[in-house]
Short mmCIF file of C-alpha atoms in Angstrom, two decimals:
data_model
loop_
_atom_site.label_atom_id
_atom_site.label_comp_id
_atom_site.label_asym_id
_atom_site.label_seq_id
_atom_site.Cartn_x
_atom_site.Cartn_y
_atom_site.Cartn_z
CA UNK B 1 19.60 21.06 -25.37
CA UNK B 2 19.78 24.59 -23.96
CA UNK B 3 22.87 25.40 -25.99
CA UNK B 4 21.33 24.10 -29.19
CA UNK B 5 18.15 26.08 -28.58
CA UNK B 6 20.01 29.30 -27.81
CA UNK B 7 22.09 29.43 -30.98
CA UNK B 8 24.88 31.92 -31.60
CA UNK B 9 24.33 35.62 -30.86
CA UNK B 10 22.92 37.31 -33.94
CA UNK B 11 20.92 40.33 -34.95
CA UNK B 12 18.10 39.77 -32.47
CA UNK B 13 20.56 39.43 -29.61
CA UNK B 14 22.33 42.67 -30.55
CA UNK B 15 18.99 44.46 -30.96
CA UNK B 16 17.79 43.12 -27.60
CA UNK B 17 21.03 44.34 -26.04
CA UNK B 18 20.37 47.83 -27.45
CA UNK B 19 16.79 47.72 -26.15
CA UNK B 20 17.85 46.64 -22.66
CA UNK B 21 20.57 49.29 -22.45
CA UNK B 22 18.03 52.01 -23.25
CA UNK B 23 15.62 50.63 -20.65
CA UNK B 24 18.33 51.40 -18.08
CA UNK B 25 19.09 54.85 -19.53
CA UNK B 26 17.93 57.59 -17.16
CA UNK B 27 17.38 60.15 -19.93
CA UNK B 28 15.18 57.77 -21.91
CA UNK B 29 13.07 56.93 -18.87
CA UNK B 30 12.71 60.61 -17.93
CA UNK B 31 11.53 61.46 -21.45
CA UNK B 32 8.93 58.69 -21.28
CA UNK B 33 7.65 59.98 -17.94
CA UNK B 34 7.45 63.55 -19.24
CA UNK B 35 5.40 62.78 -22.33
CA UNK B 36 3.06 60.65 -20.20
CA UNK B 37 2.80 63.47 -17.66
CA UNK B 38 1.88 65.93 -20.40
CA UNK B 39 -1.19 63.79 -20.98
CA UNK B 40 -2.04 63.75 -17.28
CA UNK B 41 -0.05 60.77 -16.11
CA UNK B 42 0.20 57.11 -17.04
CA UNK B 43 -2.61 56.20 -19.41
CA UNK B 44 -2.46 52.42 -19.35
CA UNK B 45 -4.13 49.41 -17.84
CA UNK B 46 -2.34 47.56 -15.05
CA UNK B 47 -1.48 44.68 -17.36
CA UNK B 48 0.08 46.99 -19.97
CA UNK B 49 3.85 47.63 -19.92
CA UNK B 50 5.38 51.04 -19.25
CA UNK B 51 5.52 53.35 -22.25
CA UNK B 52 9.29 53.02 -22.67
CA UNK B 53 9.18 49.21 -22.65
CA UNK B 54 6.11 49.15 -24.92
CA UNK B 55 7.81 51.39 -27.48
CA UNK B 56 11.23 49.70 -27.34
CA UNK B 57 9.71 46.23 -27.57
CA UNK B 58 7.89 47.32 -30.73
CA UNK B 59 11.20 48.53 -32.16
CA UNK B 60 12.91 45.24 -31.29
CA UNK B 61 10.20 43.16 -32.92
CA UNK B 62 10.47 45.14 -36.16
CA UNK B 63 14.27 45.36 -36.28
CA UNK B 64 15.06 41.78 -35.24
CA UNK B 65 13.67 40.32 -38.47
CA UNK B 66 16.12 41.86 -40.92
CA UNK B 67 17.78 44.89 -39.27
CA UNK B 68 15.53 47.46 -40.97
CA UNK B 69 15.90 50.52 -38.74
CA UNK B 70 13.29 52.43 -40.74
CA UNK B 71 10.74 49.72 -39.93
CA UNK B 72 11.83 49.92 -36.30
CA UNK B 73 11.22 53.67 -36.22
CA UNK B 74 7.76 53.25 -37.75
CA UNK B 75 6.86 50.49 -35.29
CA UNK B 76 7.98 52.54 -32.29
CA UNK B 77 6.11 55.64 -33.46
CA UNK B 78 2.97 53.57 -33.99
CA UNK B 79 3.28 52.13 -30.47
CA UNK B 80 3.64 55.58 -28.91
CA UNK B 81 0.78 57.01 -30.96
CA UNK B 82 -1.47 54.08 -30.06
CA UNK B 83 -0.87 54.84 -26.39
CA UNK B 84 -0.93 58.68 -26.48
CA UNK B 85 -2.13 59.75 -29.93
CA UNK B 86 -5.68 60.57 -28.77
CA UNK B 87 -4.69 61.89 -25.34
CA UNK B 88 -5.41 65.52 -24.48
CA UNK B 89 -2.73 67.84 -23.17
CA UNK B 90 -3.24 68.16 -19.42
CA UNK B 91 -0.07 69.99 -18.39
CA UNK B 92 1.08 72.70 -20.80
CA UNK B 93 3.99 73.60 -18.52
CA UNK B 94 5.78 70.39 -19.50
CA UNK B 95 5.81 71.25 -23.20
CA UNK B 96 9.18 72.58 -24.49
CA UNK B 97 10.08 76.13 -23.44
CA UNK B 98 11.12 76.81 -27.02
CA UNK B 99 7.97 75.86 -28.91
CA UNK B 100 8.36 73.43 -31.80
CA UNK B 101 5.07 74.47 -33.43
CA UNK B 102 4.13 77.87 -34.84
CA UNK B 103 1.47 79.66 -32.78
CA UNK B 104 -0.52 80.71 -35.87
CA UNK B 105 -2.85 78.62 -37.96
CA UNK B 106 -4.61 76.76 -35.10
CA UNK B 107 -8.30 77.00 -34.26
CA UNK B 108 -7.64 77.27 -30.51
CA UNK B 109 -4.89 77.09 -27.88
CA UNK B 110 -5.92 73.47 -27.28
CA UNK B 111 -5.42 72.68 -30.96
CA UNK B 112 -1.96 74.23 -30.83
CA UNK B 113 -1.11 72.22 -27.71
CA UNK B 114 -2.25 69.02 -29.42
CA UNK B 115 -0.05 69.75 -32.45
CA UNK B 116 2.89 70.62 -30.19
CA UNK B 117 2.43 67.41 -28.17
CA UNK B 118 2.37 65.34 -31.36
CA UNK B 119 5.64 66.89 -32.48
CA UNK B 120 7.19 66.34 -29.03
CA UNK B 121 6.29 62.65 -29.28
CA UNK B 122 7.88 62.39 -32.71
CA UNK B 123 11.06 64.08 -31.48
CA UNK B 124 11.25 61.69 -28.55
CA UNK B 125 10.83 58.70 -30.87
CA UNK B 126 13.54 60.11 -33.15
CA UNK B 127 15.89 60.47 -30.18
CA UNK B 128 15.19 56.94 -28.93
CA UNK B 129 15.77 55.43 -32.37
CA UNK B 130 19.05 57.35 -32.72
CA UNK B 131 20.27 55.95 -29.39
CA UNK B 132 19.14 52.45 -30.32
CA UNK B 133 20.98 52.62 -33.65
CA UNK B 134 24.15 53.75 -31.85
CA UNK B 135 23.84 50.94 -29.29
CA UNK B 136 23.19 48.41 -32.06
CA UNK B 137 26.25 49.62 -33.97
CA UNK B 138 28.33 49.48 -30.77
CA UNK B 139 27.23 45.89 -30.25
CA UNK B 140 28.40 44.96 -33.75
CA UNK B 141 31.77 46.62 -33.10
CA UNK B 142 32.32 44.74 -29.85
CA UNK B 143 30.92 41.35 -30.84
CA UNK B 144 34.39 40.11 -31.81
CA UNK B 145 36.59 42.28 -29.60
CA UNK B 146 38.05 39.96 -26.97
CA UNK B 147 36.26 38.32 -24.07
CA UNK B 148 35.12 39.15 -20.57
CA UNK B 149 34.20 37.23 -17.43
CA UNK B 150 30.53 37.29 -16.49
CA UNK B 151 28.77 36.14 -13.33
CA UNK B 152 25.20 34.87 -13.78
CA UNK B 153 23.19 34.09 -10.64
CA UNK B 154 20.04 32.13 -11.41
CA UNK B 155 21.53 29.47 -13.68
CA UNK B 156 20.49 27.80 -15.95
CA UNK B 157 18.57 30.29 -18.08
CA UNK B 158 15.24 28.58 -18.63
CA UNK B 159 12.53 31.24 -18.28
CA UNK B 160 10.72 32.61 -21.32
CA UNK B 161 11.24 36.19 -20.13
CA UNK B 162 15.02 35.63 -20.31
CA UNK B 163 15.16 34.19 -23.83
CA UNK B 164 17.02 37.27 -25.11
CA UNK B 165 20.05 36.25 -23.02
CA UNK B 166 19.69 32.48 -23.49
CA UNK B 167 22.60 32.56 -25.95
CA UNK B 168 24.86 32.80 -22.88
CA UNK B 169 24.32 29.08 -22.29
CA UNK B 170 26.64 28.23 -25.20
CA UNK B 171 29.73 29.70 -23.53
CA UNK B 172 32.00 27.72 -21.21
CA UNK B 173 31.22 27.59 -17.50
CA UNK B 174 34.50 28.26 -15.69
CA UNK B 175 33.19 27.78 -12.14
CA UNK B 176 29.89 27.30 -10.33
CA UNK B 177 28.53 27.50 -6.79
CA UNK B 178 25.27 28.02 -4.98
CA UNK B 179 24.74 31.68 -4.20
CA UNK B 180 24.47 32.44 -0.49
CA UNK B 181 24.48 36.15 0.19
CA UNK B 182 23.03 37.95 3.22
CA UNK B 183 20.33 39.38 0.97
CA UNK B 184 19.50 37.08 -1.91
CA UNK B 185 19.11 38.46 -5.40
CA UNK B 186 17.41 36.96 -7.26
CA UNK B 187 15.16 34.97 -4.95
CA UNK B 188 14.94 31.40 -6.34
CA UNK B 189 11.64 29.61 -6.67
CA UNK B 190 10.82 26.71 -4.37
CA UNK B 191 12.75 23.50 -5.04
CA UNK B 192 15.14 25.29 -7.41
CA UNK B 193 18.83 25.06 -6.59
CA UNK B 194 20.11 28.66 -6.85
CA UNK B 195 23.20 28.18 -8.97
CA UNK B 196 25.64 30.94 -9.85
CA UNK B 197 28.21 30.50 -12.62
CA UNK B 198 31.13 32.39 -14.10
CA UNK B 199 31.29 32.41 -17.90
CA UNK B 200 33.83 33.58 -20.44
CA UNK B 201 31.79 35.51 -23.01
CA UNK B 202 32.34 37.96 -25.89
CA UNK B 203 32.99 41.51 -24.76
CA UNK B 204 29.56 42.78 -25.87
CA UNK B 205 27.61 40.27 -23.74
CA UNK B 206 28.22 41.56 -20.17
CA UNK B 207 26.68 44.94 -20.95
CA UNK B 208 23.63 43.22 -22.36
CA UNK B 209 23.31 40.72 -19.50
CA UNK B 210 23.64 43.34 -16.78
CA UNK B 211 21.14 45.65 -18.49
CA UNK B 212 18.62 42.82 -18.91
CA UNK B 213 15.81 43.14 -16.37
CA UNK B 214 14.73 39.83 -14.88
CA UNK B 215 13.03 38.38 -11.82
CA UNK B 216 14.99 35.15 -12.24
CA UNK B 217 18.62 36.06 -12.82
CA UNK B 218 21.23 38.63 -11.93
CA UNK B 219 24.44 39.32 -13.85
CA UNK B 220 27.69 41.09 -12.95
CA UNK B 221 30.59 41.83 -15.33
CA UNK B 222 34.12 40.74 -14.51
CA UNK B 223 37.63 41.12 -15.89
CA UNK B 224 38.15 42.02 -19.55
CA UNK B 225 40.28 39.41 -21.35
CA UNK B 226 42.10 40.20 -24.59
CA UNK B 227 41.86 37.52 -27.26
CA UNK B 228 43.77 34.29 -26.48
CA UNK B 229 44.50 35.42 -22.90
CA UNK B 230 44.26 32.63 -20.30
CA UNK B 231 41.87 33.07 -17.40
CA UNK B 232 43.27 33.82 -13.93
CA UNK B 233 41.58 31.43 -11.49
CA UNK B 234 41.79 34.02 -8.71
CA UNK B 235 39.73 36.45 -10.79
CA UNK B 236 37.15 33.74 -11.49
CA UNK B 237 36.89 32.95 -7.77
CA UNK B 238 36.66 36.64 -6.87
CA UNK B 239 33.69 37.08 -9.21
CA UNK B 240 31.96 33.89 -8.07
CA UNK B 241 32.51 34.86 -4.45
CA UNK B 242 30.28 37.92 -4.90
CA UNK B 243 27.36 35.48 -5.20
CA UNK B 244 28.51 32.46 -3.19
CA UNK B 245 30.24 34.35 -0.41
CA UNK B 246 32.61 31.61 0.69
CA UNK B 247 34.19 29.05 -1.61
CA UNK B 248 35.73 25.75 -0.46
CA UNK B 249 38.81 26.64 -2.51
CA UNK B 250 39.37 29.70 -0.30
CA UNK B 251 40.97 27.68 2.50
CA UNK B 252 42.82 25.13 0.35
CA UNK B 253 46.16 26.89 0.83
CA UNK B 254 45.64 28.26 4.36
CA UNK B 255 48.68 28.09 6.62
CA UNK B 256 48.45 25.69 9.54
CA UNK B 257 47.13 26.98 12.84
CA UNK B 258 44.88 29.92 13.77
CA UNK B 259 44.49 32.91 11.46
CA UNK B 260 45.30 36.25 13.19
CA UNK B 261 42.67 38.18 11.22
CA UNK B 262 39.96 35.70 12.25
CA UNK B 263 41.01 35.95 15.91
CA UNK B 264 40.72 39.73 15.68
CA UNK B 265 37.28 39.55 14.05
CA UNK B 266 36.07 37.12 16.72
CA UNK B 267 37.24 39.46 19.46
CA UNK B 268 35.52 42.43 17.81
CA UNK B 269 32.23 40.63 17.18
CA UNK B 270 30.80 41.37 20.63
CA UNK B 271 29.85 39.26 23.61
CA UNK B 272 28.86 35.67 22.90
CA UNK B 273 25.75 34.06 24.34
CA UNK B 274 26.53 31.23 26.74
CA UNK B 275 24.30 28.49 25.36
CA UNK B 276 25.39 25.68 27.67
CA UNK B 277 22.24 25.87 29.82
CA UNK B 278 20.11 25.90 26.66
CA UNK B 279 22.01 22.90 25.31
CA UNK B 280 21.36 21.00 28.53
CA UNK B 281 17.64 21.80 28.81
CA UNK B 282 16.32 22.47 25.32
CA UNK B 283 18.96 21.38 22.86
CA UNK B 284 16.46 19.66 20.56
CA UNK B 285 14.16 22.64 20.10
CA UNK B 286 15.06 25.59 17.91
CA UNK B 287 12.34 27.85 19.27
CA UNK B 288 13.81 27.73 22.79
CA UNK B 289 16.99 29.48 21.72
CA UNK B 290 17.49 32.85 23.46
CA UNK B 291 16.59 35.94 21.48
CA UNK B 292 19.46 37.56 19.60
CA UNK B 293 21.81 34.69 20.44
CA UNK B 294 25.39 34.64 19.20
CA UNK B 295 27.92 31.80 19.26
CA UNK B 296 31.64 32.52 18.83
CA UNK B 297 34.17 29.69 18.43
CA UNK B 298 37.04 29.21 20.84
CA UNK B 299 40.56 29.01 19.46
CA UNK B 300 40.61 25.26 20.17
CA UNK B 301 37.52 23.41 19.03
CA UNK B 302 38.17 20.61 21.56
CA UNK B 303 37.39 22.94 24.46
CA UNK B 304 34.43 22.12 26.69
CA UNK B 305 33.40 25.76 27.04
CA UNK B 306 30.68 27.82 25.26
CA UNK B 307 32.79 28.06 22.07
CA UNK B 308 33.24 24.32 21.61
CA UNK B 309 32.61 22.24 18.50
CA UNK B 310 30.28 20.07 20.60
CA UNK B 311 28.01 23.04 21.31
CA UNK B 312 28.11 24.06 17.64
CA UNK B 313 27.00 20.53 16.73
CA UNK B 314 24.00 20.86 19.08
CA UNK B 315 23.14 24.15 17.43
CA UNK B 316 23.22 22.41 14.03
CA UNK B 317 20.84 19.73 15.29
CA UNK B 318 18.44 22.32 16.69
CA UNK B 319 18.57 24.47 13.53
CA UNK B 320 17.85 21.57 11.18
CA UNK B 321 15.52 22.96 8.45
CA UNK B 322 15.99 26.46 9.88
CA UNK B 323 18.47 29.19 8.97
CA UNK B 324 21.17 31.08 10.82
CA UNK B 325 23.73 33.70 9.91
CA UNK B 326 27.22 32.29 9.49
CA UNK B 327 30.01 34.87 9.72
CA UNK B 328 33.17 33.64 8.00
CA UNK B 329 36.50 34.82 6.67
CA UNK B 330 36.18 34.43 2.90
CA UNK B 331 38.70 35.00 0.16
CA UNK B 332 42.25 34.04 -0.64
CA UNK B 333 44.57 33.61 2.39
CA UNK B 334 46.31 36.90 1.52
CA UNK B 335 43.06 38.82 0.93
CA UNK B 336 40.55 37.85 3.63
CA UNK B 337 37.15 39.49 3.96
CA UNK B 338 34.56 39.20 6.72
CA UNK B 339 31.19 38.23 5.25
CA UNK B 340 27.77 37.08 6.46
CA UNK B 341 25.88 34.16 4.89
CA UNK B 342 22.34 32.93 5.49
CA UNK B 343 22.70 29.15 5.77
CA UNK B 344 21.12 25.97 7.08
CA UNK B 345 23.77 24.45 9.41
CA UNK B 346 24.14 20.75 8.70
CA UNK B 347 26.89 19.06 10.72
CA UNK B 348 30.18 19.56 12.54
CA UNK B 349 33.22 17.30 12.19
CA UNK B 350 34.14 16.35 15.79
CA UNK B 351 37.79 15.81 14.84
CA UNK B 352 38.44 19.08 13.00
CA UNK B 353 35.54 21.36 13.98
CA UNK B 354 34.73 22.00 10.32
CA UNK B 355 31.15 23.14 9.78
CA UNK B 356 29.12 21.81 6.86
CA UNK B 357 26.15 23.91 5.77
CA UNK B 358 23.58 24.11 3.03
CA UNK B 359 23.13 27.48 1.38
CA UNK B 360 19.40 26.73 1.23
CA UNK B 361 17.23 24.12 2.88
CA UNK B 362 16.59 22.20 -0.33
CA UNK B 363 16.92 18.43 -0.81
CA UNK B 364 19.16 18.73 -3.85
CA UNK B 365 21.21 21.69 -2.66
CA UNK B 366 24.92 20.80 -2.33
CA UNK B 367 26.69 21.31 0.98
CA UNK B 368 29.72 23.49 1.68
CA UNK B 369 32.31 22.86 4.38
CA UNK B 370 34.19 25.69 6.10
CA UNK B 371 37.11 24.88 8.44
CA UNK B 372 37.11 25.94 12.10
CA UNK B 373 39.88 28.48 11.56
CA UNK B 374 37.67 30.41 9.11
CA UNK B 375 34.53 30.60 11.30
CA UNK B 376 34.04 33.95 13.03
CA UNK B 377 30.57 33.54 14.54
CA UNK B 378 27.10 32.07 14.14
CA UNK B 379 24.00 34.01 15.18
CA UNK B 380 20.24 34.17 14.70
CA UNK B 381 18.91 35.22 11.31
CA UNK B 382 16.19 37.58 12.53
#
């Protein structure tokens, strides 16, 4: 249904891409702030969009119908004039140093300033439309020029505010996982499984997706792929890992036995908290855990000491429906990276010491299992 509704990328998509790219352009935003400051600051109600978005949205609405750039220019100018056309000049010092308007022929300095401000606004609109036309042309040039990997966190795309990038749903999903970073972006709504996916999309799409501003999704570009080039699974996993942190596939080809890098990270983590007394007295109650506690696994999970799998299992039981920070060695066996994940610990396999966790405490959220040899530490999330 989503793919049918999205349709193929067309003129509106390319125009929306141009609009979003300009909304991230520092020069464009500075020009919008300056012409608002000339009139004494932002002259809008709280519910009204910023001047740059208001003007660029007007351009998009006019251009998306049939690609008429002249209509887009007129619509943008009308939007700017509606907002600032009747505003008085409050700060003459922000007008151009080289005046655009002749000093003669005006009834007063204020009348000259008003004429100068009107011309400044027109020049700004001209500049914005020129940049938009260039970005639109660039989108046409790149719409058939190979492919690129794209990470989208916040999948599927279902929110009305993201309809301009909904066309992404028609491209193949190469891999998916629940995103579990130390600081979550975007923050999913309640009862929504926070999926992240890697797509293979046309080369123009990543620039559009990453420029798109949204409270519900986040996009990152990946490797550029010439036409008919197969996808490298390692590159897909590397991109997905930026959102998911650890992937079950990471340890699939691990050598047997302890991993030297993990042993070194464990040793450098700092002193562990001996939780054996806590486990004896208050093992069922999360709020009795010591402040700033830290658990570090022993080399052998069958040990009876403070780094045992048995103690980790008691921590999982106490932290049920709560979160902790899991420090793991993520990545391919030949390219390990120490990362921190905010997780809900679920269970420990008594035979292998593998820890199963949920990236979020949601009923439908899938679990992930990380082997003992990849676990560096577990500590409080506060």
